[in-house]
Coordinates of C-alpha atoms and ligand atoms in Angstrom, one line a residue:
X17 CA -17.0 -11.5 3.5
X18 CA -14.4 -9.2 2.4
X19 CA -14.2 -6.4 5.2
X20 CA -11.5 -4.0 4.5
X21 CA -11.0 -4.5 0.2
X22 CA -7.5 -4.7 -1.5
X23 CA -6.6 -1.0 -2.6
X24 CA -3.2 0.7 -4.0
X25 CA -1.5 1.1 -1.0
X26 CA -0.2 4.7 -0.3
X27 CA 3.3 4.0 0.3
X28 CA 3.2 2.6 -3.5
X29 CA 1.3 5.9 -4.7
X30 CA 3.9 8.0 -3.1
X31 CA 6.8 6.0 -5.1
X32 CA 4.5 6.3 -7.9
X33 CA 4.1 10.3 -8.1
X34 CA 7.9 10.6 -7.3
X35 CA 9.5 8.7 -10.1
X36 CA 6.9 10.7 -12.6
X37 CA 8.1 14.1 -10.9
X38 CA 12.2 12.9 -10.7
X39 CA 15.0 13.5 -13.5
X40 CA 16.4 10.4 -14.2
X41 CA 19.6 11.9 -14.1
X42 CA 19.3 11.9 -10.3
X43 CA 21.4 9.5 -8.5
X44 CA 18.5 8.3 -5.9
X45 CA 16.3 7.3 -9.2
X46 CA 17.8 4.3 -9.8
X47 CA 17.1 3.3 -6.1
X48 CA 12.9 4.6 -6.4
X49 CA 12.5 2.4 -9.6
X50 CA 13.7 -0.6 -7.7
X51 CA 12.1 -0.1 -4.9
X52 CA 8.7 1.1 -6.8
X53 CA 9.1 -2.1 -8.7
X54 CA 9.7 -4.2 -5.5
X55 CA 6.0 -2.3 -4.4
X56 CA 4.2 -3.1 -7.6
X57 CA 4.7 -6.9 -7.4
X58 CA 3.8 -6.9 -3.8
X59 CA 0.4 -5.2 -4.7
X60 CA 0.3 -7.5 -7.9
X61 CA 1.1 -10.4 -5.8
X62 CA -1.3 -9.7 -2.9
X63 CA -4.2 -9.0 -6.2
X64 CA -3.5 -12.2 -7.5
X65 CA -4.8 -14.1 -4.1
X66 CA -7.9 -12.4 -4.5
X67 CA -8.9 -14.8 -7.0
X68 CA -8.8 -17.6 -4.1
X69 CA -10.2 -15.3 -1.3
X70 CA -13.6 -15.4 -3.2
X71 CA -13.8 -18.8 -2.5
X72 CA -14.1 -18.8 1.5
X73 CA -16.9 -19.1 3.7
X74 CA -19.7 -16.7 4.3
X75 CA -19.0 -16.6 7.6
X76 CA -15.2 -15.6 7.3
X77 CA -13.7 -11.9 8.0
X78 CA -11.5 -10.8 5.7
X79 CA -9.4 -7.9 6.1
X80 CA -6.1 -6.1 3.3
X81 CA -3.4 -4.0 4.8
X82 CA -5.1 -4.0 8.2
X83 CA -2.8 -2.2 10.6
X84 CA -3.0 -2.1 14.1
X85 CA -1.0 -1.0 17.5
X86 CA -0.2 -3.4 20.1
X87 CA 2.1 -2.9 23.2
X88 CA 3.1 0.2 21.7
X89 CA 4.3 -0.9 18.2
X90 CA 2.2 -0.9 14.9
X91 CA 2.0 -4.1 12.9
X92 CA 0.4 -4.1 9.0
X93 CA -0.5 -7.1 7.9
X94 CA -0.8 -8.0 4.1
X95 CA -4.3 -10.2 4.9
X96 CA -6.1 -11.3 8.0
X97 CA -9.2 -13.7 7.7
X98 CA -11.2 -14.6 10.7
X99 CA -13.3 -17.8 11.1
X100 CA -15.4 -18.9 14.1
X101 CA -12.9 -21.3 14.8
X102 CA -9.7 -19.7 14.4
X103 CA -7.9 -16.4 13.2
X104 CA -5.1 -16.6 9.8
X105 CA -2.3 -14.1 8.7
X106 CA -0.9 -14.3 5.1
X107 CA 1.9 -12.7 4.3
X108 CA 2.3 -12.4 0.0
X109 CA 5.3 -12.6 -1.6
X110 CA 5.8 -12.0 -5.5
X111 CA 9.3 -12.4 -6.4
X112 CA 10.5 -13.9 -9.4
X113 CA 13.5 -16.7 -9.9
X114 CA 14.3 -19.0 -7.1
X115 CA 13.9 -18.0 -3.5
X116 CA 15.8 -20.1 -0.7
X117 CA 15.0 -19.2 3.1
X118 CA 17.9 -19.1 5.3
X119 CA 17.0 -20.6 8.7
X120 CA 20.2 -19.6 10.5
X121 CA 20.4 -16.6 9.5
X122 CA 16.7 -15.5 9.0
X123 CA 17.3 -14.5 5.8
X124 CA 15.5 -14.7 2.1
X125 CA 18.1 -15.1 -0.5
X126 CA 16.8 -14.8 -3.9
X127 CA 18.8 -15.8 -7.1
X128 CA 18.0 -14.5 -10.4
X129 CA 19.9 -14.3 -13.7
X130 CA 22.8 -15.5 -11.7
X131 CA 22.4 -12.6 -9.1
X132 CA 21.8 -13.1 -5.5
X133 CA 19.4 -10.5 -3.3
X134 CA 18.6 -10.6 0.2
X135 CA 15.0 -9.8 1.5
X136 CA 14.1 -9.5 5.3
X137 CA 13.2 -13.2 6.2
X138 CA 9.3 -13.1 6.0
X139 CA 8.7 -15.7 8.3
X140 CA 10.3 -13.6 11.0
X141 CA 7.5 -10.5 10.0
X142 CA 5.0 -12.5 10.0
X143 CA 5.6 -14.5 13.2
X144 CA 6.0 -11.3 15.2
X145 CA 2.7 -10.4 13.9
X146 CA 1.1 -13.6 15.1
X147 CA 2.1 -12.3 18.2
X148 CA 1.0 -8.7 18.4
X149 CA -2.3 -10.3 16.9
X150 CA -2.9 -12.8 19.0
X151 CA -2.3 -10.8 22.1
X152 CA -4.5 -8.1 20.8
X153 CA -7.1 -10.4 20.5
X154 CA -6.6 -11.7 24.0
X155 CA -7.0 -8.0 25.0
X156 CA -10.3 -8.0 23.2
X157 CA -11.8 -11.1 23.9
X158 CA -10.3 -12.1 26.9
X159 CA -9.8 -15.6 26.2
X160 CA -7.1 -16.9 23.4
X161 CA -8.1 -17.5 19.8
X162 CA -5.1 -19.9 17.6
X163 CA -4.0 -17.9 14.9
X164 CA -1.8 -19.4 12.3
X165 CA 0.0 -18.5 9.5
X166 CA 1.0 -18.5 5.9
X167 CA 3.7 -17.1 3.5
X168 CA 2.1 -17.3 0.0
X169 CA 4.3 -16.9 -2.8
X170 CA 1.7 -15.6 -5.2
X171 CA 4.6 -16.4 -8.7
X172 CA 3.7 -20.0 -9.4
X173 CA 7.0 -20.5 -11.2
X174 CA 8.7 -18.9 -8.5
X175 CA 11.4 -22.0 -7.3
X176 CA 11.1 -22.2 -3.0
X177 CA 13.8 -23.6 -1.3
X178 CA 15.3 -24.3 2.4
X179 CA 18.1 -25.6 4.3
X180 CA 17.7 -29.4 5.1
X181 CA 15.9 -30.6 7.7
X182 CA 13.6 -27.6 7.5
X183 CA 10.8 -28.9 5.2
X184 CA 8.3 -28.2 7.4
X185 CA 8.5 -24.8 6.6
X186 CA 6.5 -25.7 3.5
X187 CA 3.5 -26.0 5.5
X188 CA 3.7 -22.3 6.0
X189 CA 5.2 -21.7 3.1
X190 CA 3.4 -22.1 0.2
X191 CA 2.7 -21.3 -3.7
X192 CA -1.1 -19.1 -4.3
X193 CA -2.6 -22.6 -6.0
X194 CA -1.9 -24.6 -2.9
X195 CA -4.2 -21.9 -0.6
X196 CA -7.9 -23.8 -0.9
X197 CA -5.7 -27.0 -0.5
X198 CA -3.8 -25.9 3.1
X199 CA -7.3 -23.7 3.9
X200 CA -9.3 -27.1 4.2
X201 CA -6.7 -28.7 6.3
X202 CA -6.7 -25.6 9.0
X203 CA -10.4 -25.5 8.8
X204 CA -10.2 -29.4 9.4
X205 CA -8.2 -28.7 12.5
X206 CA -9.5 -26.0 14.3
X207 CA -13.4 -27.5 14.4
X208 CA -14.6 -25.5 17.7
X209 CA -16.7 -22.3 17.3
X210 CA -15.0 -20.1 19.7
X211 CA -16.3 -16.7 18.5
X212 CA -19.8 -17.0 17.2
X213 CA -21.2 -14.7 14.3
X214 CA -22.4 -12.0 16.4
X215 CA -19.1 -11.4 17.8
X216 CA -17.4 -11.6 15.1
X217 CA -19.3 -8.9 13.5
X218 CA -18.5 -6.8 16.7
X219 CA -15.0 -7.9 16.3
X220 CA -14.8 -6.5 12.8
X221 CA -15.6 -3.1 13.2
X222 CA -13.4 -2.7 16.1
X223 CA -10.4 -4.0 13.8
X224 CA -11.9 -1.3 11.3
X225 CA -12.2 1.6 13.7
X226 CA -8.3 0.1 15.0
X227 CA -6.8 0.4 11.8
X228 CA -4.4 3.6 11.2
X229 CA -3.2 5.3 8.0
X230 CA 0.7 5.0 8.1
X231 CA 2.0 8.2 8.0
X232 CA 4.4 8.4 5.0
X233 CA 7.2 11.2 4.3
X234 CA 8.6 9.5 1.0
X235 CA 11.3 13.0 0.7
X236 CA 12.7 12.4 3.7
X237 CA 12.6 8.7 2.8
X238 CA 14.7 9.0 -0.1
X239 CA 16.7 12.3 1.2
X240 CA 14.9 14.5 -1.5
X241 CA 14.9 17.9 -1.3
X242 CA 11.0 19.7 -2.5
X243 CA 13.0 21.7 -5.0
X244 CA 14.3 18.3 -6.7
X245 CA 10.5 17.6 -7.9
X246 CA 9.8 18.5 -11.4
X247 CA 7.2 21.1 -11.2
X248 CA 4.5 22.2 -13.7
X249 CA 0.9 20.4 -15.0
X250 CA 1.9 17.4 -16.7
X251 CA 0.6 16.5 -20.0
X252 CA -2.1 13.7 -19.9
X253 CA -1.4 12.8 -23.5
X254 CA 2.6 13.2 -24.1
X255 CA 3.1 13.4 -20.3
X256 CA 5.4 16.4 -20.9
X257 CA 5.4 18.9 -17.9
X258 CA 4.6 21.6 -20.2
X259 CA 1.0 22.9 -19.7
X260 CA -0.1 26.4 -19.6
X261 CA -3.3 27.6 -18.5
X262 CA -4.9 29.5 -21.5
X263 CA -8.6 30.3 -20.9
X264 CA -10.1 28.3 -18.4
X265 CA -8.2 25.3 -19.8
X266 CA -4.8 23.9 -19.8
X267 CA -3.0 23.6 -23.4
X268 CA 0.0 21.5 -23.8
X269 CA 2.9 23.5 -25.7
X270 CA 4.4 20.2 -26.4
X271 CA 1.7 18.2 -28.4
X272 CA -1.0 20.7 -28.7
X273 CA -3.7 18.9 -26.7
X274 CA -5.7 20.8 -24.4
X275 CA -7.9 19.8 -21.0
X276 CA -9.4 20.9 -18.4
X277 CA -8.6 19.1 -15.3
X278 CA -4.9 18.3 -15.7
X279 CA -4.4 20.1 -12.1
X280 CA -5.8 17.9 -10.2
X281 CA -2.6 15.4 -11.0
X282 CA -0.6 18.0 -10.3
X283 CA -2.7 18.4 -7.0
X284 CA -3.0 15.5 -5.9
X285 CA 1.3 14.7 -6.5
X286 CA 2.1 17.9 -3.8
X287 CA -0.3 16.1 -1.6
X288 CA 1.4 13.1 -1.7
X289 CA 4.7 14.1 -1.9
X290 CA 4.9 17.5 -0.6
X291 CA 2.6 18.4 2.1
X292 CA -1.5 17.1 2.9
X293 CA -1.7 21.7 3.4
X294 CA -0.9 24.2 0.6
X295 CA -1.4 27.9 -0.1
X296 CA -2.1 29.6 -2.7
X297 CA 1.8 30.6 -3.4
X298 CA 3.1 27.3 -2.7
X299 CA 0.0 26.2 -5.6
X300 CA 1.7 28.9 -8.1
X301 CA 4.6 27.6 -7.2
X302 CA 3.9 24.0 -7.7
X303 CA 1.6 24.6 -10.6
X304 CA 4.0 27.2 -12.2
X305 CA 0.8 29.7 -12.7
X306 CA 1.6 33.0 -12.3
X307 CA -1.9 34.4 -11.0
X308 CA -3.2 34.4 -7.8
X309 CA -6.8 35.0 -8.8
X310 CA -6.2 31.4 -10.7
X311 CA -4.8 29.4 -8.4
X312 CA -7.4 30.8 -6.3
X313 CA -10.4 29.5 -8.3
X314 CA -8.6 25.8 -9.0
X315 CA -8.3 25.4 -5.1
X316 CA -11.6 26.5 -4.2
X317 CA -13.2 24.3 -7.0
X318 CA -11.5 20.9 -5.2
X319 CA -13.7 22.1 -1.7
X320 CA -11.2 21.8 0.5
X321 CA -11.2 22.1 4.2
X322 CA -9.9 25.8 4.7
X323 CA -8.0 27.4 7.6
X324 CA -6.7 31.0 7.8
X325 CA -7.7 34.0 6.1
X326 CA -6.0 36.2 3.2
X327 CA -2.5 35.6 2.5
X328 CA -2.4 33.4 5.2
X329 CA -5.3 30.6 4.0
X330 CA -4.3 27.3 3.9
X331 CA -6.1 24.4 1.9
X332 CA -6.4 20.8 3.1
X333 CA -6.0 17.8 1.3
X334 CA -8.2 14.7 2.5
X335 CA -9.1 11.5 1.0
X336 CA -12.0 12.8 -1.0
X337 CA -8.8 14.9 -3.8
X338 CA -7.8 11.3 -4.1
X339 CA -11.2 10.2 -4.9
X340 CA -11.4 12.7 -7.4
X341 CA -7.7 11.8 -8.8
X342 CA -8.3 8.1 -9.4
X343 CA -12.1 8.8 -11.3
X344 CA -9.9 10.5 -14.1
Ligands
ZN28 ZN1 1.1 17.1 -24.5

């Protein structure tokens, strides 16, 4: 049973609204479109196992991007599936070319078109998750529940390497078509019901109610000042930022087309880059609409959560603008 489903992570949606709202004349672009391609292929990667995770058993837990605090430090892990008999963390990894992990030095090197990159060693992430995990669940339970691991590398023509002497780490480390194959042999070992179905069910919504939102400030992340950000309604058809509201609508002075929601983008962008509050002259501002009366009405149509009065109201974002931003 999938518990918590697979959904574009917000750290990716962040990336994603600030390349669209960057000049690529600015020197920190180069540095979002690698690290907003690095985010794609995880998400990719991570989609692809899906595929696979349809296959378990009815009576396993499975949980995307659950994150949880332990000891007083936050852990995310890319998937968590529990069974009666024991508890397993994949880590995904979607990266092209060949990848070689580096036991002494806890590194990932990967080589591609003759380049060399190095990636935090995964195995290290993940095994400090094990942890966390497994002492949260000690917490919970009060008795110790095995959880293992994987590292599945979702590319299948992605070459895995390691030093010699270290091919063990293939057990953990695997490619996405070898998951059925190494999920038999763990559910082979681990035969002993240790938390039965009720429990697990009781387990599950604690992990959900346990799960926290990372908080993401993606401007200070890449030292961006607000006033870097393109502003202005951005064309849904040439994806100029050239839109101007013109009775009730907004008409593109680029290509001509017109629509009537191309706000909400807009919207939803200073949410997620900006601020999760704006006011009506920080709206104008963003929107680049000169009248209050206007921004007035395209806030209040979104029914937002509102807190002071006149000059000084303020409009909250919450999860329903996204909602409304990923229907269009
Ligand atoms: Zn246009």
């Amino acid at each position: 049973m999938i518990v918590k489903e697979l959904t574009v992570p917000l750290k990716l949606q962040a990336v994603q609204c600030l390349e669209k709202r960057m000049l690529s004349t600015h020197p920190q672009y180069p540095h979002i479109l690698n690290d907003l391609a690095k985010r794609r292929a995880g998400y990719y990667g991570e989609r692809t196992l899906c595929y696979y995770f349809r296959q378990l058993p009815s009576t396993s837990y499975l949980f995307h991007n659950l994150r949880l605090e332990q000891h007083d430090s936050t852990f995310e892990m890319d998937v968590l599936i529990l069974f009666p008999t024991f508890a397993l963390l994949i880590e995904t990894k979607n990266i092209v070319g060949e990848i070689h992990f580096d036991s002494q030095f806890g590194q990932l090197i990967r080589t591609w078109n003759d380049k060399k990159e190095a990636f935090p060693d995964p195995i290290a992430q993940v095994r400090r998750h094990q942890s966390l995990l497994g002492d949260w669940l000690l917490q919970q339970l009060g008795f110790t529940v095995p959880v293992e691991y994987l590292i599945v590398v979702s590319n299948s023509s992605t070459i895995i390497s390691t030093d010699p002497g270290k091919s063990y780490l293939f057990k953990q480390v695997i490619h996405a078509n070898k998951l059925p194959l190494r999920l038999r042999e763990l559910e082979t070992k681990y035969r002993n019901t240790i938390i039965d179905t009720a429990y697990l069910k009781k387990l599950s919504r604690k992990l959900m109610k346990e799960h926290t939102e990372d908080e993401y400030d993606v401007l200070k992340k890449y030292q961006i000042q607000e006033d870097e950000l393109i502003k202005g309604v951005r064309c849904p058809t040439c994806h100029f930022y050239n839109m101007q509201r013109r009775k009730g609508r907004w008409l593109c002075l680029n290509c001509g087309k017109s629509d009537r929601l191309a706000h909400l983008e807009a919207l939803h962008d200073y949410w997620l880059l900006v601020s999760p509050i704006i006011t009506n002259s920080k709206c104008r501002d963003f929107l680049q609409i000169d009248s209050p009366f206007v921004a007035s009405r395209l806030l209040k149509s979104l029914n937002l959560a509102e807190s002071g009065t006149l000059k000084g109201k303020r409009y909250h974002f919450s999860k329903k603008m996204m909602l409304i931003q990923e229907k269009r």
